[in-house]
Amino acid sequence: MLKWSVIFLIIAIVAAIFGFGGIVASAAGIAKILFYIFLILFVISLITGRRSV
């Protein structure tokens, strides 16, 4: 999921260089959402995955 976030971030940067404003906003928004989902899942996996009894 982090891979997709980085891909959409790169699309947003390239679109910003060429001046496509609408594409920049949507790609950056998608990248932001995917990154937050990745962070939430990462924290949950850290909490539940390494529980020693």
PDB file of C-alpha atoms in Angstrom:
ATOM      1  CA  MET A   1       0.000   0.000   0.000  1.00  0.00           C
ATOM      2  CA  LEU A   2       2.911   2.310   0.638  1.00  0.00           C
ATOM      3  CA  LYS A   3       4.046   1.564  -2.920  1.00  0.00           C
ATOM      4  CA  TRP A   4       0.743   2.863  -4.322  1.00  0.00           C
ATOM      5  CA  SER A   5       0.977   5.961  -2.158  1.00  0.00           C
ATOM      6  CA  VAL A   6       4.433   6.731  -3.542  1.00  0.00           C
ATOM      7  CA  ILE A   7       3.235   6.111  -7.122  1.00  0.00           C
ATOM      8  CA  PHE A   8       0.355   8.583  -6.729  1.00  0.00           C
ATOM      9  CA  LEU A   9       2.725  11.099  -5.126  1.00  0.00           C
ATOM     10  CA  ILE A  10       5.064  10.847  -8.124  1.00  0.00           C
ATOM     11  CA  ILE A  11       2.103  11.271 -10.493  1.00  0.00           C
ATOM     12  CA  ALA A  12       1.107  14.400  -8.570  1.00  0.00           C
ATOM     13  CA  ILE A  13       4.633  15.835  -8.771  1.00  0.00           C
ATOM     14  CA  VAL A  14       4.948  15.147 -12.507  1.00  0.00           C
ATOM     15  CA  ALA A  15       1.498  16.623 -13.150  1.00  0.00           C
ATOM     16  CA  ALA A  16       2.444  19.706 -11.121  1.00  0.00           C
ATOM     17  CA  ILE A  17       5.568  20.183 -13.231  1.00  0.00           C
ATOM     18  CA  PHE A  18       3.495  20.126 -16.422  1.00  0.00           C
ATOM     19  CA  GLY A  19       0.759  22.334 -14.959  1.00  0.00           C
ATOM     20  CA  PHE A  20      -2.228  19.995 -14.721  1.00  0.00           C
ATOM     21  CA  GLY A  21      -3.955  21.389 -11.633  1.00  0.00           C
ATOM     22  CA  GLY A  22      -6.919  19.014 -11.383  1.00  0.00           C
ATOM     23  CA  ILE A  23      -4.785  15.915 -11.726  1.00  0.00           C
ATOM     24  CA  VAL A  24      -2.383  17.213  -9.086  1.00  0.00           C
ATOM     25  CA  ALA A  25      -5.137  17.711  -6.534  1.00  0.00           C
ATOM     26  CA  SER A  26      -6.730  14.313  -7.085  1.00  0.00           C
ATOM     27  CA  ALA A  27      -3.460  12.357  -7.195  1.00  0.00           C
ATOM     28  CA  ALA A  28      -2.152  14.100  -4.086  1.00  0.00           C
ATOM     29  CA  GLY A  29      -5.422  13.420  -2.280  1.00  0.00           C
ATOM     30  CA  ILE A  30      -5.324   9.732  -3.175  1.00  0.00           C
ATOM     31  CA  ALA A  31      -1.676   9.511  -2.094  1.00  0.00           C
ATOM     32  CA  LYS A  32      -2.512  11.145   1.233  1.00  0.00           C
ATOM     33  CA  ILE A  33      -5.426   8.789   1.922  1.00  0.00           C
ATOM     34  CA  LEU A  34      -3.407   5.687   1.026  1.00  0.00           C
ATOM     35  CA  PHE A  35      -0.512   6.838   3.215  1.00  0.00           C
ATOM     36  CA  TYR A  36      -2.779   7.325   6.235  1.00  0.00           C
ATOM     37  CA  ILE A  37      -4.365   3.911   5.705  1.00  0.00           C
ATOM     38  CA  PHE A  38      -0.874   2.411   5.502  1.00  0.00           C
ATOM     39  CA  LEU A  39       0.151   4.106   8.764  1.00  0.00           C
ATOM     40  CA  ILE A  40      -2.956   2.903  10.584  1.00  0.00           C
ATOM     41  CA  LEU A  41      -2.488  -0.687   9.401  1.00  0.00           C
ATOM     42  CA  PHE A  42       1.217  -0.544  10.262  1.00  0.00           C
ATOM     43  CA  VAL A  43       0.544   0.594  13.825  1.00  0.00           C
ATOM     44  CA  ILE A  44      -2.154  -2.066  14.267  1.00  0.00           C
ATOM     45  CA  SER A  45       0.198  -4.771  13.005  1.00  0.00           C
ATOM     46  CA  LEU A  46       2.936  -3.571  15.374  1.00  0.00           C
ATOM     47  CA  ILE A  47       0.596  -3.693  18.343  1.00  0.00           C
ATOM     48  CA  THR A  48      -0.957  -7.089  17.602  1.00  0.00           C
ATOM     49  CA  GLY A  49       1.912  -8.877  15.892  1.00  0.00           C
ATOM     50  CA  ARG A  50       4.625  -8.787  18.554  1.00  0.00           C
ATOM     51  CA  ARG A  51       2.666  -9.654  21.666  1.00  0.00           C
ATOM     52  CA  SER A  52       4.692 -11.950  23.933  1.00  0.00           C
ATOM     53  CA  VAL A  53       2.950 -13.685  26.796  1.00  0.00           C
TER      54      VAL A  53
END
